[in-house]
PDB file of N, CA and C in Angstrom:
ATOM      1  N   MET A   7       0.834  -1.178   0.000  1.00 97.00           N
ATOM      2  CA  MET A   7       0.000   0.000   0.000  1.00 97.00           C
ATOM      3  C   MET A   7       0.886   1.252   0.000  1.00 97.00           C
ATOM      4  N   VAL A   8       0.347   2.299  -0.570  1.00 98.00           N
ATOM      5  CA  VAL A   8       1.051   3.578  -0.645  1.00 98.00           C
ATOM      6  C   VAL A   8       0.153   4.667  -0.069  1.00 98.00           C
ATOM      7  N   LYS A   9       0.714   5.443   0.838  1.00 98.00           N
ATOM      8  CA  LYS A   9       0.008   6.595   1.398  1.00 98.00           C
ATOM      9  C   LYS A   9       0.425   7.843   0.624  1.00 98.00           C
ATOM     10  N   HIS A  10      -0.548   8.702   0.362  1.00 98.00           N
ATOM     11  CA  HIS A  10      -0.337   9.965  -0.344  1.00 98.00           C
ATOM     12  C   HIS A  10      -0.993  11.033   0.528  1.00 98.00           C
ATOM     13  N   MET A  11      -0.161  11.882   1.117  1.00 98.00           N
ATOM     14  CA  MET A  11      -0.668  12.906   2.019  1.00 98.00           C
ATOM     15  C   MET A  11      -0.234  14.284   1.529  1.00 98.00           C
ATOM     16  N   ILE A  12      -1.188  15.201   1.545  1.00 98.00           N
ATOM     17  CA  ILE A  12      -0.909  16.564   1.098  1.00 98.00           C
ATOM     18  C   ILE A  12      -1.456  17.546   2.128  1.00 98.00           C
ATOM     19  N   LEU A  13      -0.671  18.571   2.396  1.00 98.00           N
ATOM     20  CA  LEU A  13      -1.104  19.701   3.214  1.00 98.00           C
ATOM     21  C   LEU A  13      -1.157  20.926   2.321  1.00 98.00           C
ATOM     22  N   TRP A  14      -2.237  21.692   2.443  1.00 98.00           N
ATOM     23  CA  TRP A  14      -2.374  22.923   1.657  1.00 98.00           C
ATOM     24  C   TRP A  14      -2.577  24.118   2.569  1.00 98.00           C
ATOM     25  N   LYS A  15      -2.088  25.233   2.113  1.00 98.00           N
ATOM     26  CA  LYS A  15      -2.350  26.537   2.720  1.00 98.00           C
ATOM     27  C   LYS A  15      -3.181  27.314   1.712  1.00 98.00           C
ATOM     28  N   LEU A  16      -4.290  27.889   2.166  1.00 98.00           N
ATOM     29  CA  LEU A  16      -5.158  28.658   1.276  1.00 98.00           C
ATOM     30  C   LEU A  16      -4.649  30.086   1.106  1.00 98.00           C
ATOM     31  N   ARG A  17      -5.106  30.716   0.035  1.00 98.00           N
ATOM     32  CA  ARG A  17      -4.726  32.106  -0.242  1.00 98.00           C
ATOM     33  C   ARG A  17      -5.169  33.010   0.906  1.00 98.00           C
ATOM     34  N   GLU A  18      -4.326  33.944   1.260  1.00 96.00           N
ATOM     35  CA  GLU A  18      -4.612  34.869   2.359  1.00 96.00           C
ATOM     36  C   GLU A  18      -5.690  35.887   2.008  1.00 96.00           C
ATOM     37  N   ASP A  19      -5.918  36.138   0.722  1.00 98.00           N
ATOM     38  CA  ASP A  19      -6.920  37.135   0.345  1.00 98.00           C
ATOM     39  C   ASP A  19      -8.348  36.605   0.439  1.00 98.00           C
ATOM     40  N   LEU A  20      -8.518  35.334   0.759  1.00 98.00           N
ATOM     41  CA  LEU A  20      -9.859  34.783   0.948  1.00 98.00           C
ATOM     42  C   LEU A  20     -10.360  35.139   2.344  1.00 98.00           C
ATOM     43  N   SER A  21     -11.618  35.507   2.439  1.00 97.00           N
ATOM     44  CA  SER A  21     -12.213  35.803   3.741  1.00 97.00           C
ATOM     45  C   SER A  21     -12.380  34.490   4.517  1.00 97.00           C
ATOM     46  N   PRO A  22     -12.581  34.571   5.827  1.00 96.00           N
ATOM     47  CA  PRO A  22     -12.822  33.338   6.588  1.00 96.00           C
ATOM     48  C   PRO A  22     -14.002  32.522   6.041  1.00 96.00           C
ATOM     49  N   ALA A  23     -15.064  33.199   5.628  1.00 97.00           N
ATOM     50  CA  ALA A  23     -16.223  32.488   5.066  1.00 97.00           C
ATOM     51  C   ALA A  23     -15.860  31.827   3.739  1.00 97.00           C
ATOM     52  N   GLU A  24     -15.108  32.532   2.905  1.00 97.00           N
ATOM     53  CA  GLU A  24     -14.670  31.948   1.632  1.00 97.00           C
ATOM     54  C   GLU A  24     -13.769  30.740   1.864  1.00 97.00           C
ATOM     55  N   LYS A  25     -12.873  30.842   2.841  1.00 97.00           N
ATOM     56  CA  LYS A  25     -11.988  29.711   3.148  1.00 97.00           C
ATOM     57  C   LYS A  25     -12.800  28.487   3.554  1.00 97.00           C
ATOM     58  N   GLU A  26     -13.830  28.679   4.363  1.00 97.00           N
ATOM     59  CA  GLU A  26     -14.659  27.550   4.776  1.00 97.00           C
ATOM     60  C   GLU A  26     -15.375  26.930   3.577  1.00 97.00           C
ATOM     61  N   GLN A  27     -15.876  27.762   2.672  1.00 98.00           N
ATOM     62  CA  GLN A  27     -16.541  27.264   1.469  1.00 98.00           C
ATOM     63  C   GLN A  27     -15.564  26.490   0.585  1.00 98.00           C
ATOM     64  N   VAL A  28     -14.377  27.028   0.411  1.00 98.00           N
ATOM     65  CA  VAL A  28     -13.360  26.380  -0.418  1.00 98.00           C
ATOM     66  C   VAL A  28     -12.964  25.037   0.188  1.00 98.00           C
ATOM     67  N   LYS A  29     -12.733  25.005   1.496  1.00 98.00           N
ATOM     68  CA  LYS A  29     -12.345  23.753   2.144  1.00 98.00           C
ATOM     69  C   LYS A  29     -13.437  22.696   1.996  1.00 98.00           C
ATOM     70  N   LEU A  30     -14.677  23.086   2.167  1.00 98.00           N
ATOM     71  CA  LEU A  30     -15.782  22.141   2.028  1.00 98.00           C
ATOM     72  C   LEU A  30     -15.882  21.621   0.598  1.00 98.00           C
ATOM     73  N   ARG A  31     -15.717  22.499  -0.372  1.00 98.00           N
ATOM     74  CA  ARG A  31     -15.762  22.070  -1.780  1.00 98.00           C
ATOM     75  C   ARG A  31     -14.624  21.094  -2.095  1.00 98.00           C
ATOM     76  N   ILE A  32     -13.412  21.422  -1.653  1.00 98.00           N
ATOM     77  CA  ILE A  32     -12.272  20.531  -1.889  1.00 98.00           C
ATOM     78  C   ILE A  32     -12.542  19.166  -1.272  1.00 98.00           C
ATOM     79  N   LYS A  33     -13.018  19.151  -0.036  1.00 98.00           N
ATOM     80  CA  LYS A  33     -13.329  17.893   0.648  1.00 98.00           C
ATOM     81  C   LYS A  33     -14.352  17.090  -0.156  1.00 98.00           C
ATOM     82  N   GLN A  34     -15.451  17.713  -0.518  1.00 98.00           N
ATOM     83  CA  GLN A  34     -16.515  17.006  -1.235  1.00 98.00           C
ATOM     84  C   GLN A  34     -16.031  16.459  -2.571  1.00 98.00           C
ATOM     85  N   GLU A  35     -15.319  17.292  -3.324  1.00 98.00           N
ATOM     86  CA  GLU A  35     -14.916  16.874  -4.669  1.00 98.00           C
ATOM     87  C   GLU A  35     -13.804  15.825  -4.644  1.00 98.00           C
ATOM     88  N   LEU A  36     -12.837  15.959  -3.745  1.00 98.00           N
ATOM     89  CA  LEU A  36     -11.789  14.939  -3.676  1.00 98.00           C
ATOM     90  C   LEU A  36     -12.338  13.617  -3.141  1.00 98.00           C
ATOM     91  N   GLU A  37     -13.152  13.667  -2.100  1.00 98.00           N
ATOM     92  CA  GLU A  37     -13.699  12.437  -1.548  1.00 98.00           C
ATOM     93  C   GLU A  37     -14.650  11.742  -2.514  1.00 98.00           C
ATOM     94  N   ALA A  38     -15.245  12.489  -3.432  1.00 97.00           N
ATOM     95  CA  ALA A  38     -16.113  11.894  -4.446  1.00 97.00           C
ATOM     96  C   ALA A  38     -15.333  11.025  -5.437  1.00 97.00           C
ATOM     97  N   LEU A  39     -14.012  11.172  -5.468  1.00 97.00           N
ATOM     98  CA  LEU A  39     -13.179  10.367  -6.365  1.00 97.00           C
ATOM     99  C   LEU A  39     -13.040   8.924  -5.887  1.00 97.00           C
ATOM    100  N   ALA A  40     -13.491   8.635  -4.673  1.00 95.00           N
ATOM    101  CA  ALA A  40     -13.276   7.326  -4.045  1.00 95.00           C
ATOM    102  C   ALA A  40     -13.698   6.156  -4.929  1.00 95.00           C
ATOM    103  N   ASP A  41     -14.796   6.252  -5.606  1.00 90.00           N
ATOM    104  CA  ASP A  41     -15.292   5.129  -6.411  1.00 90.00           C
ATOM    105  C   ASP A  41     -14.983   5.278  -7.894  1.00 90.00           C
ATOM    106  N   MET A  42     -14.201   6.261  -8.251  1.00 94.00           N
ATOM    107  CA  MET A  42     -13.941   6.540  -9.663  1.00 94.00           C
ATOM    108  C   MET A  42     -12.583   6.076 -10.156  1.00 94.00           C
ATOM    109  N   ILE A  43     -11.634   5.885  -9.252  1.00 96.00           N
ATOM    110  CA  ILE A  43     -10.249   5.683  -9.674  1.00 96.00           C
ATOM    111  C   ILE A  43      -9.742   4.326  -9.165  1.00 96.00           C
ATOM    112  N   ASP A  44      -9.355   3.474 -10.102  1.00 95.00           N
ATOM    113  CA  ASP A  44      -8.820   2.165  -9.742  1.00 95.00           C
ATOM    114  C   ASP A  44      -7.565   2.317  -8.896  1.00 95.00           C
ATOM    115  N   GLY A  45      -7.472   1.509  -7.871  1.00 97.00           N
ATOM    116  CA  GLY A  45      -6.287   1.516  -7.023  1.00 97.00           C
ATOM    117  C   GLY A  45      -6.349   2.490  -5.862  1.00 97.00           C
ATOM    118  N   LEU A  46      -7.338   3.365  -5.855  1.00 98.00           N
ATOM    119  CA  LEU A  46      -7.546   4.298  -4.739  1.00 98.00           C
ATOM    120  C   LEU A  46      -8.444   3.594  -3.731  1.00 98.00           C
ATOM    121  N   THR A  47      -7.898   3.263  -2.564  1.00 97.00           N
ATOM    122  CA  THR A  47      -8.668   2.493  -1.595  1.00 97.00           C
ATOM    123  C   THR A  47      -9.287   3.341  -0.494  1.00 97.00           C
ATOM    124  N   GLU A  48      -8.689   4.475  -0.179  1.00 97.00           N
ATOM    125  CA  GLU A  48      -9.227   5.392   0.836  1.00 97.00           C
ATOM    126  C   GLU A  48      -8.854   6.813   0.478  1.00 97.00           C
ATOM    127  N   ILE A  49      -9.787   7.738   0.760  1.00 98.00           N
ATOM    128  CA  ILE A  49      -9.481   9.152   0.554  1.00 98.00           C
ATOM    129  C   ILE A  49     -10.302   9.966   1.546  1.00 98.00           C
ATOM    130  N   HIS A  50      -9.593  10.771   2.322  1.00 98.00           N
ATOM    131  CA  HIS A  50     -10.219  11.618   3.339  1.00 98.00           C
ATOM    132  C   HIS A  50      -9.552  12.991   3.298  1.00 98.00           C
ATOM    133  N   VAL A  51     -10.363  14.025   3.458  1.00 98.00           N
ATOM    134  CA  VAL A  51      -9.838  15.386   3.527  1.00 98.00           C
ATOM    135  C   VAL A  51     -10.233  15.966   4.881  1.00 98.00           C
ATOM    136  N   GLN A  52      -9.234  16.377   5.640  1.00 98.00           N
ATOM    137  CA  GLN A  52      -9.450  16.988   6.950  1.00 98.00           C
ATOM    138  C   GLN A  52      -9.507  18.506   6.774  1.00 98.00           C
ATOM    139  N   ILE A  53     -10.610  19.114   7.224  1.00 98.00           N
ATOM    140  CA  ILE A  53     -10.775  20.555   7.026  1.00 98.00           C
ATOM    141  C   ILE A  53     -10.919  21.329   8.340  1.00 98.00           C
ATOM    142  N   HIS A  54     -10.899  20.627   9.458  1.00 96.00           N
ATOM    143  CA  HIS A  54     -11.082  21.295  10.754  1.00 96.00           C
ATOM    144  C   HIS A  54      -9.858  21.098  11.638  1.00 96.00           C
ATOM    145  N   GLY A  55      -8.767  21.731  11.251  1.00 94.00           N
ATOM    146  CA  GLY A  55      -7.551  21.643  12.041  1.00 94.00           C
ATOM    147  C   GLY A  55      -7.661  22.440  13.326  1.00 94.00           C
ATOM    148  N   LEU A  56      -6.829  22.096  14.267  1.00 96.00           N
ATOM    149  CA  LEU A  56      -6.766  22.848  15.524  1.00 96.00           C
ATOM    150  C   LEU A  56      -6.061  24.187  15.289  1.00 96.00           C
ATOM    151  N   PRO A  57      -6.242  25.147  16.186  1.00 94.00           N
ATOM    152  CA  PRO A  57      -5.594  26.458  16.021  1.00 94.00           C
ATOM    153  C   PRO A  57      -4.067  26.384  15.927  1.00 94.00           C
ATOM    154  N   THR A  58      -3.459  25.323  16.401  1.00 97.00           N
ATOM    155  CA  THR A  58      -2.005  25.169  16.342  1.00 97.00           C
ATOM    156  C   THR A  58      -1.523  24.731  14.959  1.00 97.00           C
ATOM    157  N   SER A  59      -2.446  24.429  14.050  1.00 96.00           N
ATOM    158  CA  SER A  59      -2.075  23.953  12.713  1.00 96.00           C
ATOM    159  C   SER A  59      -1.452  25.067  11.886  1.00 96.00           C
ATOM    160  N   THR A  60      -0.522  24.691  11.018  1.00 96.00           N
ATOM    161  CA  THR A  60       0.078  25.652  10.092  1.00 96.00           C
ATOM    162  C   THR A  60      -0.410  25.423   8.663  1.00 96.00           C
ATOM    163  N   ALA A  61      -1.286  24.453   8.468  1.00 98.00           N
ATOM    164  CA  ALA A  61      -1.917  24.195   7.166  1.00 98.00           C
ATOM    165  C   ALA A  61      -3.420  24.357   7.343  1.00 98.00           C
ATOM    166  N   ASP A  62      -4.108  24.617   6.236  1.00 98.00           N
ATOM    167  CA  ASP A  62      -5.556  24.810   6.293  1.00 98.00           C
ATOM    168  C   ASP A  62      -6.347  23.523   6.087  1.00 98.00           C
ATOM    169  N   LEU A  63      -5.787  22.584   5.332  1.00 98.00           N
ATOM    170  CA  LEU A  63      -6.465  21.319   5.108  1.00 98.00           C
ATOM    171  C   LEU A  63      -5.468  20.257   4.686  1.00 98.00           C
ATOM    172  N   MET A  64      -5.915  18.982   4.818  1.00 98.00           N
ATOM    173  CA  MET A  64      -5.025  17.864   4.540  1.00 98.00           C
ATOM    174  C   MET A  64      -5.766  16.771   3.791  1.00 98.00           C
ATOM    175  N   LEU A  65      -5.118  16.253   2.766  1.00 98.00           N
ATOM    176  CA  LEU A  65      -5.581  15.064   2.058  1.00 98.00           C
ATOM    177  C   LEU A  65      -4.824  13.869   2.606  1.00 98.00           C
ATOM    178  N   ASP A  66      -5.554  12.821   2.951  1.00 98.00           N
ATOM    179  CA  ASP A  66      -4.968  11.572   3.432  1.00 98.00           C
ATOM    180  C   ASP A  66      -5.570  10.468   2.566  1.00 98.00           C
ATOM    181  N   SER A  67      -4.756   9.882   1.693  1.00 98.00           N
ATOM    182  CA  SER A  67      -5.279   8.870   0.776  1.00 98.00           C
ATOM    183  C   SER A  67      -4.367   7.649   0.740  1.00 98.00           C
ATOM    184  N   THR A  68      -4.959   6.529   0.334  1.00 98.00           N
ATOM    185  CA  THR A  68      -4.236   5.267   0.278  1.00 98.00           C
ATOM    186  C   THR A  68      -4.475   4.626  -1.083  1.00 98.00           C
ATOM    187  N   PHE A  69      -3.381   4.098  -1.654  1.00 98.00           N
ATOM    188  CA  PHE A  69      -3.414   3.453  -2.962  1.00 98.00           C
ATOM    189  C   PHE A  69      -2.847   2.051  -2.855  1.00 98.00           C
ATOM    190  N   THR A  70      -3.221   1.207  -3.787  1.00 97.00           N
ATOM    191  CA  THR A  70      -2.743  -0.174  -3.781  1.00 97.00           C
ATOM    192  C   THR A  70      -1.266  -0.271  -4.132  1.00 97.00           C
ATOM    193  N   SER A  71      -0.743   0.724  -4.865  1.00 97.00           N
ATOM    194  CA  SER A  71       0.648   0.664  -5.316  1.00 97.00           C
ATOM    195  C   SER A  71       1.112   2.049  -5.770  1.00 97.00           C
ATOM    196  N   ALA A  72       2.411   2.166  -5.992  1.00 97.00           N
ATOM    197  CA  ALA A  72       2.967   3.408  -6.531  1.00 97.00           C
ATOM    198  C   ALA A  72       2.438   3.655  -7.939  1.00 97.00           C
ATOM    199  N   GLU A  73       2.197   2.592  -8.687  1.00 97.00           N
ATOM    200  CA  GLU A  73       1.645   2.728 -10.037  1.00 97.00           C
ATOM    201  C   GLU A  73       0.215   3.273  -9.992  1.00 97.00           C
ATOM    202  N   ALA A  74      -0.555   2.835  -9.007  1.00 97.00           N
ATOM    203  CA  ALA A  74      -1.921   3.347  -8.851  1.00 97.00           C
ATOM    204  C   ALA A  74      -1.900   4.833  -8.499  1.00 97.00           C
ATOM    205  N   LEU A  75      -0.950   5.238  -7.656  1.00 98.00           N
ATOM    206  CA  LEU A  75      -0.805   6.655  -7.321  1.00 98.00           C
ATOM    207  C   LEU A  75      -0.425   7.461  -8.554  1.00 98.00           C
ATOM    208  N   ALA A  76       0.479   6.941  -9.365  1.00 98.00           N
ATOM    209  CA  ALA A  76       0.881   7.634 -10.595  1.00 98.00           C
ATOM    210  C   ALA A  76      -0.304   7.774 -11.547  1.00 98.00           C
ATOM    211  N   ALA A  77      -1.141   6.758 -11.631  1.00 97.00           N
ATOM    212  CA  ALA A  77      -2.318   6.816 -12.502  1.00 97.00           C
ATOM    213  C   ALA A  77      -3.328   7.842 -11.975  1.00 97.00           C
ATOM    214  N   TYR A  78      -3.480   7.917 -10.673  1.00 97.00           N
ATOM    215  CA  TYR A  78      -4.363   8.908 -10.039  1.00 97.00           C
ATOM    216  C   TYR A  78      -3.917  10.324 -10.378  1.00 97.00           C
ATOM    217  N   ALA A  79      -2.620  10.549 -10.363  1.00 97.00           N
ATOM    218  CA  ALA A  79      -2.080  11.893 -10.600  1.00 97.00           C
ATOM    219  C   ALA A  79      -2.516  12.458 -11.941  1.00 97.00           C
ATOM    220  N   VAL A  80      -2.705  11.608 -12.933  1.00 97.00           N
ATOM    221  CA  VAL A  80      -3.070  12.081 -14.275  1.00 97.00           C
ATOM    222  C   VAL A  80      -4.498  11.696 -14.670  1.00 97.00           C
ATOM    223  N   HIS A  81      -5.221  11.070 -13.756  1.00 97.00           N
ATOM    224  CA  HIS A  81      -6.601  10.675 -14.060  1.00 97.00           C
ATOM    225  C   HIS A  81      -7.434  11.933 -14.334  1.00 97.00           C
ATOM    226  N   PRO A  82      -8.227  11.943 -15.397  1.00 97.00           N
ATOM    227  CA  PRO A  82      -8.992  13.149 -15.758  1.00 97.00           C
ATOM    228  C   PRO A  82      -9.905  13.665 -14.642  1.00 97.00           C
ATOM    229  N   ALA A  83     -10.511  12.782 -13.876  1.00 97.00           N
ATOM    230  CA  ALA A  83     -11.399  13.238 -12.794  1.00 97.00           C
ATOM    231  C   ALA A  83     -10.597  13.949 -11.699  1.00 97.00           C
ATOM    232  N   HIS A  84      -9.425  13.420 -11.368  1.00 98.00           N
ATOM    233  CA  HIS A  84      -8.566  14.053 -10.369  1.00 98.00           C
ATOM    234  C   HIS A  84      -8.028  15.382 -10.884  1.00 98.00           C
ATOM    235  N   VAL A  85      -7.567  15.410 -12.114  1.00 98.00           N
ATOM    236  CA  VAL A  85      -7.032  16.638 -12.696  1.00 98.00           C
ATOM    237  C   VAL A  85      -8.105  17.725 -12.724  1.00 98.00           C
ATOM    238  N   ALA A  86      -9.335  17.346 -13.040  1.00 98.00           N
ATOM    239  CA  ALA A  86     -10.435  18.325 -13.088  1.00 98.00           C
ATOM    240  C   ALA A  86     -10.676  18.941 -11.708  1.00 98.00           C
ATOM    241  N   VAL A  87     -10.672  18.122 -10.668  1.00 98.00           N
ATOM    242  CA  VAL A  87     -10.853  18.644  -9.303  1.00 98.00           C
ATOM    243  C   VAL A  87      -9.678  19.543  -8.925  1.00 98.00           C
ATOM    244  N   ALA A  88      -8.470  19.089  -9.187  1.00 97.00           N
ATOM    245  CA  ALA A  88      -7.290  19.886  -8.844  1.00 97.00           C
ATOM    246  C   ALA A  88      -7.303  21.232  -9.556  1.00 97.00           C
ATOM    247  N   ASP A  89      -7.657  21.221 -10.837  1.00 98.00           N
ATOM    248  CA  ASP A  89      -7.638  22.452 -11.628  1.00 98.00           C
ATOM    249  C   ASP A  89      -8.765  23.424 -11.270  1.00 98.00           C
ATOM    250  N   SER A  90      -9.917  22.903 -10.836  1.00 98.00           N
ATOM    251  CA  SER A  90     -11.060  23.780 -10.576  1.00 98.00           C
ATOM    252  C   SER A  90     -11.250  24.119  -9.103  1.00 98.00           C
ATOM    253  N   ALA A  91     -10.974  23.169  -8.212  1.00 98.00           N
ATOM    254  CA  ALA A  91     -11.302  23.375  -6.803  1.00 98.00           C
ATOM    255  C   ALA A  91     -10.094  23.594  -5.906  1.00 98.00           C
ATOM    256  N   VAL A  92      -8.911  23.140  -6.320  1.00 98.00           N
ATOM    257  CA  VAL A  92      -7.747  23.216  -5.431  1.00 98.00           C
ATOM    258  C   VAL A  92      -6.762  24.307  -5.848  1.00 98.00           C
ATOM    259  N   ARG A  93      -6.171  24.165  -7.012  1.00 97.00           N
ATOM    260  CA  ARG A  93      -5.084  25.080  -7.415  1.00 97.00           C
ATOM    261  C   ARG A  93      -5.453  26.564  -7.411  1.00 97.00           C
ATOM    262  N   PRO A  94      -6.669  26.940  -7.825  1.00 98.00           N
ATOM    263  CA  PRO A  94      -6.974  28.381  -7.826  1.00 98.00           C
ATOM    264  C   PRO A  94      -7.012  29.014  -6.428  1.00 98.00           C
ATOM    265  N   TYR A  95      -7.126  28.206  -5.383  1.00 98.00           N
ATOM    266  CA  TYR A  95      -7.326  28.732  -4.038  1.00 98.00           C
ATOM    267  C   TYR A  95      -6.185  28.458  -3.069  1.00 98.00           C
ATOM    268  N   THR A  96      -5.169  27.751  -3.529  1.00 98.00           N
ATOM    269  CA  THR A  96      -4.068  27.405  -2.636  1.00 98.00           C
ATOM    270  C   THR A  96      -2.778  28.110  -3.042  1.00 98.00           C
ATOM    271  N   VAL A  97      -1.931  28.363  -2.034  1.00 97.00           N
ATOM    272  CA  VAL A  97      -0.649  29.027  -2.294  1.00 97.00           C
ATOM    273  C   VAL A  97       0.535  28.164  -1.902  1.00 97.00           C
ATOM    274  N   GLN A  98       0.267  27.131  -1.143  1.00 97.00           N
ATOM    275  CA  GLN A  98       1.353  26.262  -0.697  1.00 97.00           C
ATOM    276  C   GLN A  98       0.850  24.833  -0.637  1.00 97.00           C
ATOM    277  N   ARG A  99       1.691  23.906  -1.098  1.00 97.00           N
ATOM    278  CA  ARG A  99       1.370  22.480  -1.107  1.00 97.00           C
ATOM    279  C   ARG A  99       2.588  21.706  -0.653  1.00 97.00           C
ATOM    280  N   SER A 100       2.381  20.841   0.341  1.00 98.00           N
ATOM    281  CA  SER A 100       3.433  19.931   0.780  1.00 98.00           C
ATOM    282  C   SER A 100       2.903  18.515   0.627  1.00 98.00           C
ATOM    283  N   CYS A 101       3.743  17.629   0.125  1.00 98.00           N
ATOM    284  CA  CYS A 101       3.315  16.265  -0.159  1.00 98.00           C
ATOM    285  C   CYS A 101       4.292  15.271   0.444  1.00 98.00           C
ATOM    286  N   LEU A 102       3.741  14.191   0.983  1.00 98.00           N
ATOM    287  CA  LEU A 102       4.562  13.069   1.433  1.00 98.00           C
ATOM    288  C   LEU A 102       3.893  11.789   0.941  1.00 98.00           C
ATOM    289  N   ASP A 103       4.618  11.029   0.126  1.00 98.00           N
ATOM    290  CA  ASP A 103       4.177   9.720  -0.341  1.00 98.00           C
ATOM    291  C   ASP A 103       5.097   8.687   0.281  1.00 98.00           C
ATOM    292  N   TYR A 104       4.515   7.594   0.776  1.00 98.00           N
ATOM    293  CA  TYR A 104       5.349   6.556   1.381  1.00 98.00           C
ATOM    294  C   TYR A 104       4.651   5.207   1.302  1.00 98.00           C
ATOM    295  N   GLU A 105       5.449   4.165   1.350  1.00 97.00           N
ATOM    296  CA  GLU A 105       4.921   2.802   1.321  1.00 97.00           C
ATOM    297  C   GLU A 105       4.670   2.332   2.740  1.00 97.00           C
ATOM    298  N   THR A 106       3.553   1.612   2.905  1.00 92.00           N
ATOM    299  CA  THR A 106       3.234   1.018   4.196  1.00 92.00           C
ATOM    300  C   THR A 106       3.411  -0.488   4.099  1.00 92.00           C
ATOM    301  N   GLU A 107       3.401  -1.128   5.218  1.00 77.00           N
ATOM    302  CA  GLU A 107       3.582  -2.581   5.227  1.00 77.00           C
ATOM    303  C   GLU A 107       2.272  -3.304   5.319  1.00 77.00           C
TER     304      GLU A 107
END
């Protein structure tokens, strides 16, 4: 199994209400990919971090293999969500991919 985790920071020019709307949209659209992409076994987006957090939201996903993760990266449904719901509203992205036992 392969874990794919991403932390995002949202644009500072978004109001608190806009940030909440954006986070909810990202969560809904990314989690909707669960049944669309082969090899994606789990996908969760955390949008309610504690005040000590330095990121605004986190993607936590699991894939059957590194090849499945690579296929997800270019899958049209994933690219559409990234291009419409994520990239226009984020300024920072950190990613950690790793194999589990």
